[in-house]
Short mmCIF file of N, CA and C in Angstrom, two decimals:
data_model
loop_
_atom_site.label_atom_id
_atom_site.label_comp_id
_atom_site.label_asym_id
_atom_site.label_seq_id
_atom_site.Cartn_x
_atom_site.Cartn_y
_atom_site.Cartn_z
N UNK A 1 -17.65 -39.04 -63.48
CA UNK A 1 -18.43 -40.26 -63.41
C UNK A 1 -18.27 -41.08 -64.68
N UNK A 2 -18.27 -40.44 -65.82
CA UNK A 2 -18.19 -41.15 -67.10
C UNK A 2 -16.94 -41.99 -67.24
N UNK A 3 -15.79 -41.44 -66.87
CA UNK A 3 -14.52 -42.17 -66.98
C UNK A 3 -14.49 -43.34 -65.99
N UNK A 4 -14.94 -43.10 -64.77
CA UNK A 4 -14.98 -44.17 -63.77
C UNK A 4 -15.90 -45.29 -64.21
N UNK A 5 -17.04 -44.94 -64.80
CA UNK A 5 -18.00 -45.92 -65.31
C UNK A 5 -17.35 -46.78 -66.39
N UNK A 6 -16.67 -46.15 -67.32
CA UNK A 6 -16.05 -46.87 -68.44
C UNK A 6 -14.83 -47.68 -68.02
N UNK A 7 -14.06 -47.20 -67.05
CA UNK A 7 -12.81 -47.84 -66.67
C UNK A 7 -12.96 -48.88 -65.55
N UNK A 8 -14.09 -48.91 -64.91
CA UNK A 8 -14.28 -49.80 -63.76
C UNK A 8 -14.11 -51.26 -64.15
N UNK A 9 -13.41 -52.04 -63.32
CA UNK A 9 -13.31 -53.48 -63.57
C UNK A 9 -14.57 -54.22 -63.12
N UNK A 10 -15.47 -53.50 -62.46
CA UNK A 10 -16.74 -54.06 -61.99
C UNK A 10 -17.80 -53.80 -63.06
N UNK A 11 -18.61 -54.81 -63.36
CA UNK A 11 -19.70 -54.61 -64.29
C UNK A 11 -20.70 -53.62 -63.72
N UNK A 12 -21.18 -52.72 -64.56
CA UNK A 12 -22.14 -51.72 -64.13
C UNK A 12 -23.15 -51.52 -65.23
N UNK A 13 -24.43 -51.67 -64.89
CA UNK A 13 -25.50 -51.47 -65.86
C UNK A 13 -26.60 -50.63 -65.23
N UNK A 14 -27.23 -49.81 -66.04
CA UNK A 14 -28.36 -49.00 -65.60
C UNK A 14 -29.57 -49.50 -66.38
N UNK A 15 -30.62 -49.87 -65.63
CA UNK A 15 -31.87 -50.34 -66.22
C UNK A 15 -32.89 -49.23 -66.18
N UNK A 16 -33.64 -49.06 -67.27
CA UNK A 16 -34.67 -48.03 -67.32
C UNK A 16 -35.95 -48.51 -66.62
N UNK A 17 -37.01 -47.71 -66.71
CA UNK A 17 -38.27 -48.03 -66.04
C UNK A 17 -38.89 -49.32 -66.57
N UNK A 18 -38.55 -49.71 -67.79
CA UNK A 18 -39.07 -50.97 -68.36
C UNK A 18 -38.17 -52.17 -68.04
N UNK A 19 -37.20 -51.94 -67.17
CA UNK A 19 -36.27 -52.96 -66.71
C UNK A 19 -35.37 -53.49 -67.84
N UNK A 20 -35.02 -52.59 -68.74
CA UNK A 20 -34.12 -52.91 -69.85
C UNK A 20 -32.82 -52.12 -69.68
N UNK A 21 -31.72 -52.69 -70.16
CA UNK A 21 -30.43 -52.02 -70.02
C UNK A 21 -30.40 -50.76 -70.88
N UNK A 22 -30.19 -49.62 -70.21
CA UNK A 22 -30.07 -48.33 -70.89
C UNK A 22 -28.61 -47.94 -71.05
N UNK A 23 -27.77 -48.37 -70.09
CA UNK A 23 -26.33 -48.10 -70.12
C UNK A 23 -25.61 -49.30 -69.52
N UNK A 24 -24.43 -49.58 -70.06
CA UNK A 24 -23.62 -50.67 -69.50
C UNK A 24 -22.16 -50.37 -69.80
N UNK A 25 -21.30 -50.68 -68.87
CA UNK A 25 -19.87 -50.41 -69.08
C UNK A 25 -19.20 -51.62 -69.75
N UNK A 26 -17.97 -51.45 -70.24
CA UNK A 26 -17.26 -52.56 -70.91
C UNK A 26 -17.11 -53.80 -70.04
N UNK A 27 -16.83 -53.63 -68.75
CA UNK A 27 -16.70 -54.80 -67.87
C UNK A 27 -18.01 -55.57 -67.81
N UNK A 28 -19.12 -54.86 -67.77
CA UNK A 28 -20.44 -55.50 -67.75
C UNK A 28 -20.68 -56.29 -69.03
N UNK A 29 -20.31 -55.70 -70.16
CA UNK A 29 -20.46 -56.39 -71.45
C UNK A 29 -19.63 -57.67 -71.46
N UNK A 30 -18.41 -57.57 -70.97
CA UNK A 30 -17.52 -58.74 -70.95
C UNK A 30 -18.10 -59.85 -70.08
N UNK A 31 -18.61 -59.49 -68.90
CA UNK A 31 -19.19 -60.49 -67.99
C UNK A 31 -20.41 -61.13 -68.63
N UNK A 32 -21.24 -60.34 -69.30
CA UNK A 32 -22.44 -60.88 -69.95
C UNK A 32 -22.12 -61.60 -71.25
N UNK A 33 -20.87 -61.47 -71.72
CA UNK A 33 -20.47 -62.17 -72.94
C UNK A 33 -21.11 -61.60 -74.20
N UNK A 34 -21.37 -60.30 -74.17
CA UNK A 34 -22.05 -59.66 -75.31
C UNK A 34 -21.39 -58.31 -75.59
N UNK A 35 -21.62 -57.81 -76.79
CA UNK A 35 -21.15 -56.46 -77.13
C UNK A 35 -22.09 -55.45 -76.49
N UNK A 36 -21.66 -54.21 -76.47
CA UNK A 36 -22.50 -53.15 -75.92
C UNK A 36 -23.82 -53.07 -76.70
N UNK A 37 -23.75 -53.16 -78.01
CA UNK A 37 -24.96 -53.09 -78.84
C UNK A 37 -25.92 -54.24 -78.50
N UNK A 38 -25.36 -55.42 -78.24
CA UNK A 38 -26.20 -56.57 -77.89
C UNK A 38 -26.82 -56.41 -76.51
N UNK A 39 -26.11 -55.74 -75.60
CA UNK A 39 -26.60 -55.57 -74.22
C UNK A 39 -27.70 -54.52 -74.12
N UNK A 40 -27.52 -53.43 -74.83
CA UNK A 40 -28.49 -52.33 -74.73
C UNK A 40 -29.87 -52.82 -75.15
N UNK A 41 -30.84 -52.55 -74.30
CA UNK A 41 -32.21 -52.96 -74.58
C UNK A 41 -32.58 -54.33 -74.03
N UNK A 42 -31.60 -55.09 -73.54
CA UNK A 42 -31.92 -56.40 -72.96
C UNK A 42 -32.72 -56.22 -71.67
N UNK A 43 -33.75 -57.02 -71.51
CA UNK A 43 -34.49 -57.08 -70.25
C UNK A 43 -33.67 -57.96 -69.30
N UNK A 44 -33.74 -57.68 -68.01
CA UNK A 44 -32.93 -58.46 -67.06
C UNK A 44 -33.19 -59.95 -67.19
N UNK A 45 -34.41 -60.34 -67.53
CA UNK A 45 -34.73 -61.77 -67.62
C UNK A 45 -34.11 -62.42 -68.85
N UNK A 46 -33.65 -61.61 -69.82
CA UNK A 46 -33.04 -62.16 -71.03
C UNK A 46 -31.72 -62.87 -70.74
N UNK A 47 -31.05 -62.51 -69.65
CA UNK A 47 -29.77 -63.14 -69.34
C UNK A 47 -29.76 -63.78 -67.95
N UNK A 48 -30.92 -63.85 -67.31
CA UNK A 48 -31.02 -64.49 -65.99
C UNK A 48 -31.29 -65.97 -66.19
N UNK A 49 -30.59 -66.80 -65.46
CA UNK A 49 -30.82 -68.24 -65.51
C UNK A 49 -32.28 -68.51 -65.14
N UNK A 50 -32.95 -69.40 -65.89
CA UNK A 50 -34.37 -69.67 -65.60
C UNK A 50 -34.64 -70.06 -64.14
N UNK A 51 -33.70 -70.75 -63.51
CA UNK A 51 -33.89 -71.16 -62.12
C UNK A 51 -33.93 -69.97 -61.17
N UNK A 52 -33.40 -68.82 -61.58
CA UNK A 52 -33.35 -67.64 -60.72
C UNK A 52 -34.37 -66.56 -61.10
N UNK A 53 -35.12 -66.76 -62.17
CA UNK A 53 -36.00 -65.69 -62.67
C UNK A 53 -37.10 -65.31 -61.69
N UNK A 54 -37.75 -66.28 -61.08
CA UNK A 54 -38.84 -65.95 -60.15
C UNK A 54 -38.31 -65.19 -58.94
N UNK A 55 -37.19 -65.63 -58.42
CA UNK A 55 -36.58 -64.94 -57.26
C UNK A 55 -36.17 -63.52 -57.66
N UNK A 56 -35.59 -63.37 -58.85
CA UNK A 56 -35.20 -62.04 -59.32
C UNK A 56 -36.43 -61.14 -59.52
N UNK A 57 -37.50 -61.70 -60.06
CA UNK A 57 -38.73 -60.92 -60.26
C UNK A 57 -39.26 -60.43 -58.92
N UNK A 58 -39.22 -61.28 -57.90
CA UNK A 58 -39.67 -60.87 -56.56
C UNK A 58 -38.78 -59.76 -56.01
N UNK A 59 -37.48 -59.86 -56.25
CA UNK A 59 -36.57 -58.82 -55.76
C UNK A 59 -36.80 -57.50 -56.50
N UNK A 60 -37.08 -57.55 -57.78
CA UNK A 60 -37.37 -56.32 -58.54
C UNK A 60 -38.66 -55.69 -58.00
N UNK A 61 -39.66 -56.53 -57.73
CA UNK A 61 -40.91 -56.00 -57.15
C UNK A 61 -40.64 -55.33 -55.81
N UNK A 62 -39.79 -55.94 -54.99
CA UNK A 62 -39.49 -55.34 -53.68
C UNK A 62 -38.73 -54.02 -53.85
N UNK A 63 -37.85 -53.94 -54.85
CA UNK A 63 -37.15 -52.68 -55.12
C UNK A 63 -38.14 -51.59 -55.52
N UNK A 64 -39.09 -51.96 -56.37
CA UNK A 64 -40.09 -50.98 -56.83
C UNK A 64 -40.94 -50.51 -55.66
N UNK A 65 -41.29 -51.42 -54.76
CA UNK A 65 -42.16 -51.08 -53.63
C UNK A 65 -41.44 -50.20 -52.61
N UNK A 66 -40.27 -50.65 -52.12
CA UNK A 66 -39.67 -49.88 -51.04
C UNK A 66 -38.24 -50.27 -50.69
N UNK A 67 -37.79 -51.45 -51.05
CA UNK A 67 -36.47 -51.90 -50.66
C UNK A 67 -35.41 -51.06 -51.38
N UNK A 68 -34.45 -50.48 -50.64
CA UNK A 68 -33.46 -49.60 -51.29
C UNK A 68 -32.43 -50.34 -52.14
N UNK A 69 -32.09 -51.59 -51.75
CA UNK A 69 -31.10 -52.34 -52.53
C UNK A 69 -31.25 -53.84 -52.25
N UNK A 70 -30.68 -54.64 -53.14
CA UNK A 70 -30.66 -56.10 -53.00
C UNK A 70 -29.26 -56.57 -53.37
N UNK A 71 -28.73 -57.51 -52.58
CA UNK A 71 -27.39 -58.03 -52.82
C UNK A 71 -27.47 -59.56 -52.84
N UNK A 72 -26.70 -60.19 -53.71
CA UNK A 72 -26.67 -61.65 -53.71
C UNK A 72 -25.97 -62.22 -54.92
N UNK A 73 -25.87 -63.53 -54.93
CA UNK A 73 -25.26 -64.26 -56.04
C UNK A 73 -26.35 -64.79 -56.96
N UNK A 74 -26.07 -64.75 -58.25
CA UNK A 74 -27.03 -65.23 -59.25
C UNK A 74 -26.29 -65.86 -60.41
N UNK A 75 -27.01 -66.72 -61.11
CA UNK A 75 -26.50 -67.30 -62.35
C UNK A 75 -27.03 -66.48 -63.52
N UNK A 76 -26.16 -66.29 -64.50
CA UNK A 76 -26.60 -65.62 -65.72
C UNK A 76 -26.31 -66.56 -66.89
N UNK A 77 -27.07 -66.37 -67.95
CA UNK A 77 -26.88 -67.16 -69.16
C UNK A 77 -26.06 -66.37 -70.17
N UNK A 78 -25.09 -67.03 -70.74
CA UNK A 78 -24.29 -66.42 -71.81
C UNK A 78 -24.93 -66.78 -73.14
N UNK A 79 -24.58 -66.06 -74.19
CA UNK A 79 -25.18 -66.33 -75.50
C UNK A 79 -25.00 -67.78 -75.98
N UNK A 80 -23.92 -68.44 -75.58
CA UNK A 80 -23.68 -69.83 -76.01
C UNK A 80 -24.45 -70.85 -75.16
N UNK A 81 -25.24 -70.36 -74.19
CA UNK A 81 -26.04 -71.25 -73.36
C UNK A 81 -25.37 -71.66 -72.07
N UNK A 82 -24.09 -71.33 -71.91
CA UNK A 82 -23.40 -71.68 -70.67
C UNK A 82 -23.83 -70.72 -69.55
N UNK A 83 -23.50 -71.10 -68.33
CA UNK A 83 -23.89 -70.33 -67.16
C UNK A 83 -22.67 -69.73 -66.49
N UNK A 84 -22.84 -68.56 -65.97
CA UNK A 84 -21.79 -67.87 -65.23
C UNK A 84 -22.41 -67.37 -63.92
N UNK A 85 -21.65 -67.41 -62.84
CA UNK A 85 -22.12 -66.89 -61.56
C UNK A 85 -21.65 -65.45 -61.39
N UNK A 86 -22.54 -64.61 -60.88
CA UNK A 86 -22.17 -63.24 -60.55
C UNK A 86 -22.59 -62.93 -59.12
N UNK A 87 -21.84 -62.04 -58.49
CA UNK A 87 -22.26 -61.42 -57.24
C UNK A 87 -22.72 -60.05 -57.65
N UNK A 88 -23.94 -59.69 -57.25
CA UNK A 88 -24.47 -58.43 -57.73
C UNK A 88 -25.19 -57.64 -56.66
N UNK A 89 -25.26 -56.36 -56.91
CA UNK A 89 -25.96 -55.43 -56.04
C UNK A 89 -26.89 -54.61 -56.92
N UNK A 90 -28.17 -54.60 -56.58
CA UNK A 90 -29.17 -53.80 -57.30
C UNK A 90 -29.61 -52.65 -56.41
N UNK A 91 -29.62 -51.45 -56.95
CA UNK A 91 -30.03 -50.27 -56.19
C UNK A 91 -31.10 -49.52 -56.96
N UNK A 92 -32.21 -49.22 -56.32
CA UNK A 92 -33.29 -48.45 -56.95
C UNK A 92 -32.98 -46.97 -56.82
N UNK A 93 -33.04 -46.27 -57.93
CA UNK A 93 -32.88 -44.81 -57.95
C UNK A 93 -34.27 -44.22 -58.19
N UNK A 94 -34.67 -43.29 -57.35
CA UNK A 94 -36.01 -42.70 -57.44
C UNK A 94 -35.92 -41.24 -57.88
N UNK A 95 -37.00 -40.76 -58.45
CA UNK A 95 -37.03 -39.36 -58.89
C UNK A 95 -37.40 -38.46 -57.70
N UNK A 96 -37.58 -37.17 -57.97
CA UNK A 96 -37.87 -36.22 -56.90
C UNK A 96 -39.20 -36.48 -56.20
N UNK A 97 -40.11 -37.22 -56.85
CA UNK A 97 -41.40 -37.58 -56.24
C UNK A 97 -41.35 -38.96 -55.57
N UNK A 98 -40.11 -39.53 -55.50
CA UNK A 98 -39.88 -40.85 -54.91
C UNK A 98 -40.47 -41.99 -55.74
N UNK A 99 -40.67 -41.72 -57.01
CA UNK A 99 -41.13 -42.76 -57.93
C UNK A 99 -39.91 -43.47 -58.51
N UNK A 100 -40.00 -44.79 -58.73
CA UNK A 100 -38.87 -45.52 -59.31
C UNK A 100 -38.47 -44.93 -60.67
N UNK A 101 -37.18 -44.65 -60.83
CA UNK A 101 -36.68 -44.07 -62.08
C UNK A 101 -35.83 -45.07 -62.84
N UNK A 102 -34.87 -45.69 -62.12
CA UNK A 102 -33.98 -46.64 -62.76
C UNK A 102 -33.34 -47.52 -61.69
N UNK A 103 -32.83 -48.65 -62.15
CA UNK A 103 -32.13 -49.57 -61.25
C UNK A 103 -30.68 -49.65 -61.70
N UNK A 104 -29.78 -49.53 -60.74
CA UNK A 104 -28.35 -49.65 -61.02
C UNK A 104 -27.89 -51.03 -60.56
N UNK A 105 -27.20 -51.71 -61.45
CA UNK A 105 -26.68 -53.05 -61.17
C UNK A 105 -25.16 -53.00 -61.20
N UNK A 106 -24.54 -53.42 -60.11
CA UNK A 106 -23.09 -53.60 -60.05
C UNK A 106 -22.86 -55.09 -59.89
N UNK A 107 -21.93 -55.66 -60.68
CA UNK A 107 -21.76 -57.11 -60.62
C UNK A 107 -20.34 -57.54 -60.99
N UNK A 108 -19.94 -58.66 -60.37
CA UNK A 108 -18.63 -59.27 -60.59
C UNK A 108 -18.82 -60.73 -60.97
N UNK A 109 -17.96 -61.23 -61.83
CA UNK A 109 -17.95 -62.65 -62.18
C UNK A 109 -17.30 -63.41 -61.03
N UNK A 110 -18.06 -64.30 -60.41
CA UNK A 110 -17.52 -65.12 -59.31
C UNK A 110 -17.51 -66.60 -59.69
N UNK A 111 -17.58 -66.88 -60.98
CA UNK A 111 -17.60 -68.27 -61.44
C UNK A 111 -16.39 -69.07 -60.93
N UNK A 112 -15.16 -68.55 -61.01
CA UNK A 112 -14.03 -69.33 -60.50
C UNK A 112 -14.17 -69.68 -59.02
N UNK A 113 -14.66 -68.76 -58.21
CA UNK A 113 -14.85 -69.04 -56.78
C UNK A 113 -15.92 -70.11 -56.58
N UNK A 114 -17.03 -70.01 -57.32
CA UNK A 114 -18.11 -70.99 -57.21
C UNK A 114 -17.62 -72.37 -57.61
N UNK A 115 -16.85 -72.44 -58.69
CA UNK A 115 -16.31 -73.73 -59.15
C UNK A 115 -15.36 -74.31 -58.11
N UNK A 116 -14.54 -73.45 -57.49
CA UNK A 116 -13.62 -73.92 -56.44
C UNK A 116 -14.42 -74.42 -55.23
N UNK A 117 -15.49 -73.71 -54.85
CA UNK A 117 -16.33 -74.16 -53.75
C UNK A 117 -16.96 -75.52 -54.06
N UNK A 118 -17.41 -75.71 -55.30
CA UNK A 118 -18.00 -76.99 -55.68
C UNK A 118 -16.96 -78.11 -55.62
N UNK A 119 -15.73 -77.82 -56.05
CA UNK A 119 -14.66 -78.82 -55.97
C UNK A 119 -14.36 -79.18 -54.52
N UNK A 120 -14.32 -78.18 -53.64
CA UNK A 120 -14.08 -78.44 -52.22
C UNK A 120 -15.21 -79.29 -51.65
N UNK A 121 -16.46 -78.96 -51.97
CA UNK A 121 -17.60 -79.75 -51.49
C UNK A 121 -17.51 -81.19 -51.97
N UNK A 122 -17.14 -81.36 -53.24
CA UNK A 122 -17.00 -82.71 -53.80
C UNK A 122 -15.88 -83.48 -53.09
N UNK A 123 -14.75 -82.83 -52.86
CA UNK A 123 -13.64 -83.47 -52.17
C UNK A 123 -14.01 -83.82 -50.73
N UNK A 124 -14.76 -82.94 -50.07
CA UNK A 124 -15.20 -83.23 -48.70
C UNK A 124 -16.14 -84.43 -48.68
N UNK A 125 -17.04 -84.50 -49.65
CA UNK A 125 -17.95 -85.65 -49.74
C UNK A 125 -17.17 -86.93 -49.97
N UNK A 126 -16.15 -86.88 -50.82
CA UNK A 126 -15.31 -88.05 -51.06
C UNK A 126 -14.56 -88.44 -49.80
N UNK A 127 -14.07 -87.46 -49.06
CA UNK A 127 -13.35 -87.72 -47.81
C UNK A 127 -14.27 -88.38 -46.79
N UNK A 128 -15.47 -87.85 -46.63
CA UNK A 128 -16.43 -88.43 -45.68
C UNK A 128 -16.75 -89.87 -46.08
N UNK A 129 -16.95 -90.08 -47.38
CA UNK A 129 -17.24 -91.43 -47.87
C UNK A 129 -16.07 -92.37 -47.58
N UNK A 130 -14.85 -91.91 -47.81
CA UNK A 130 -13.66 -92.74 -47.55
C UNK A 130 -13.53 -93.02 -46.05
N UNK A 131 -13.81 -92.01 -45.22
CA UNK A 131 -13.74 -92.22 -43.78
C UNK A 131 -14.79 -93.24 -43.32
N UNK A 132 -16.00 -93.15 -43.88
CA UNK A 132 -17.04 -94.11 -43.52
C UNK A 132 -16.64 -95.52 -43.94
N UNK A 133 -16.08 -95.64 -45.13
CA UNK A 133 -15.64 -96.95 -45.62
C UNK A 133 -14.53 -97.49 -44.71
N UNK A 134 -13.62 -96.63 -44.30
CA UNK A 134 -12.52 -97.06 -43.42
C UNK A 134 -13.08 -97.51 -42.07
N UNK A 135 -14.05 -96.79 -41.56
CA UNK A 135 -14.67 -97.17 -40.28
C UNK A 135 -15.38 -98.51 -40.42
N UNK A 136 -16.12 -98.67 -41.51
CA UNK A 136 -16.82 -99.94 -41.74
C UNK A 136 -15.82 -101.07 -41.88
N UNK A 137 -14.75 -100.81 -42.63
CA UNK A 137 -13.70 -101.82 -42.82
C UNK A 137 -13.06 -102.14 -41.47
N UNK A 138 -12.78 -101.12 -40.66
CA UNK A 138 -12.18 -101.33 -39.35
C UNK A 138 -13.13 -102.11 -38.45
N UNK A 139 -14.41 -101.78 -38.49
CA UNK A 139 -15.39 -102.50 -37.68
C UNK A 139 -15.45 -103.96 -38.13
N UNK A 140 -15.41 -104.17 -39.43
CA UNK A 140 -15.43 -105.54 -39.96
C UNK A 140 -14.17 -106.30 -39.52
N UNK A 141 -13.03 -105.64 -39.60
CA UNK A 141 -11.77 -106.26 -39.19
C UNK A 141 -11.78 -106.58 -37.70
N UNK A 142 -12.32 -105.67 -36.88
CA UNK A 142 -12.41 -105.91 -35.44
C UNK A 142 -13.32 -107.11 -35.19
N UNK A 143 -14.43 -107.16 -35.92
CA UNK A 143 -15.36 -108.28 -35.77
C UNK A 143 -14.68 -109.60 -36.15
N UNK A 144 -13.95 -109.60 -37.27
CA UNK A 144 -13.23 -110.81 -37.70
C UNK A 144 -12.19 -111.21 -36.66
N UNK A 145 -11.48 -110.24 -36.10
CA UNK A 145 -10.49 -110.53 -35.05
C UNK A 145 -11.17 -111.13 -33.83
N UNK A 146 -12.32 -110.60 -33.47
CA UNK A 146 -13.05 -111.10 -32.30
C UNK A 146 -13.49 -112.55 -32.53
N UNK A 147 -13.95 -112.84 -33.74
CA UNK A 147 -14.35 -114.22 -34.05
C UNK A 147 -13.15 -115.16 -33.93
N UNK A 148 -12.02 -114.72 -34.48
CA UNK A 148 -10.82 -115.56 -34.40
C UNK A 148 -10.39 -115.76 -32.95
N UNK A 149 -10.43 -114.69 -32.15
CA UNK A 149 -10.05 -114.80 -30.75
C UNK A 149 -11.01 -115.74 -30.02
N UNK A 150 -12.30 -115.65 -30.35
CA UNK A 150 -13.29 -116.52 -29.73
C UNK A 150 -13.00 -117.99 -30.08
N UNK A 151 -12.67 -118.23 -31.36
CA UNK A 151 -12.36 -119.61 -31.79
C UNK A 151 -11.12 -120.13 -31.08
N UNK A 152 -10.09 -119.30 -30.96
CA UNK A 152 -8.86 -119.71 -30.27
C UNK A 152 -9.17 -120.00 -28.80
N UNK A 153 -9.94 -119.12 -28.16
CA UNK A 153 -10.30 -119.34 -26.76
C UNK A 153 -11.10 -120.63 -26.61
N UNK A 154 -12.02 -120.87 -27.53
CA UNK A 154 -12.83 -122.10 -27.48
C UNK A 154 -11.94 -123.34 -27.60
N UNK A 155 -10.96 -123.29 -28.51
CA UNK A 155 -10.04 -124.42 -28.68
C UNK A 155 -9.20 -124.63 -27.42
N UNK A 156 -8.78 -123.56 -26.78
CA UNK A 156 -7.98 -123.68 -25.55
C UNK A 156 -8.82 -124.28 -24.42
N UNK A 157 -10.08 -123.82 -24.33
CA UNK A 157 -10.97 -124.37 -23.30
C UNK A 157 -11.14 -125.87 -23.52
N UNK A 158 -11.35 -126.26 -24.79
CA UNK A 158 -11.49 -127.69 -25.09
C UNK A 158 -10.22 -128.45 -24.73
N UNK A 159 -9.08 -127.87 -25.03
CA UNK A 159 -7.80 -128.52 -24.73
C UNK A 159 -7.63 -128.67 -23.22
N UNK A 160 -7.91 -127.59 -22.49
CA UNK A 160 -7.78 -127.65 -21.03
C UNK A 160 -8.77 -128.65 -20.43
N UNK A 161 -9.95 -128.68 -20.98
CA UNK A 161 -10.97 -129.62 -20.49
C UNK A 161 -10.50 -131.05 -20.70
N UNK A 162 -9.91 -131.33 -21.82
CA UNK A 162 -9.39 -132.68 -22.10
C UNK A 162 -8.24 -133.02 -21.16
N UNK A 163 -7.40 -132.01 -20.89
CA UNK A 163 -6.25 -132.27 -20.01
C UNK A 163 -6.74 -132.55 -18.58
N UNK A 164 -7.77 -131.84 -18.14
CA UNK A 164 -8.26 -132.04 -16.79
C UNK A 164 -9.10 -133.30 -16.66
N UNK A 165 -9.80 -133.64 -17.71
CA UNK A 165 -10.66 -134.81 -17.69
C UNK A 165 -10.39 -135.65 -18.93
N UNK A 166 -9.32 -136.49 -18.87
CA UNK A 166 -8.94 -137.25 -20.06
C UNK A 166 -10.01 -138.25 -20.49
N UNK A 167 -10.91 -138.66 -19.67
CA UNK A 167 -11.94 -139.66 -20.05
C UNK A 167 -13.02 -138.98 -20.72
#
């Protein structure tokens, strides 16, 4: 287990009963942007994006109560204040009396995927906007063509009327 823990490309952290990091592997340290010494003792909220803290607190409460695991994407804060996205799985480990003992966190950096998704969403919004503009432009052009055709028809009617009734 020790070698797999240390060599894993997936971040892995073990939180104690006080919800502080008791163990973390090198991949986890790299994802959190901190050294092992800096990570040990951190409370989960120390690196959770403020926008996700309440949701994370609710998930930790559900783990303590009865939920065996929680999976999802979250933002974490790096020491420089920047944000990174992770996909993570939290699993509650209980003792022989079924009391909460520790939480195991497995996590991957998914920031590049999230950034790509945001770029795709932005490009789609630009495409929709361009399509709407093209439709509006086309509708305007059709309207202008209709006005011109109406004017031409009106002039022809006047011309024919004059030819039929020269007085």
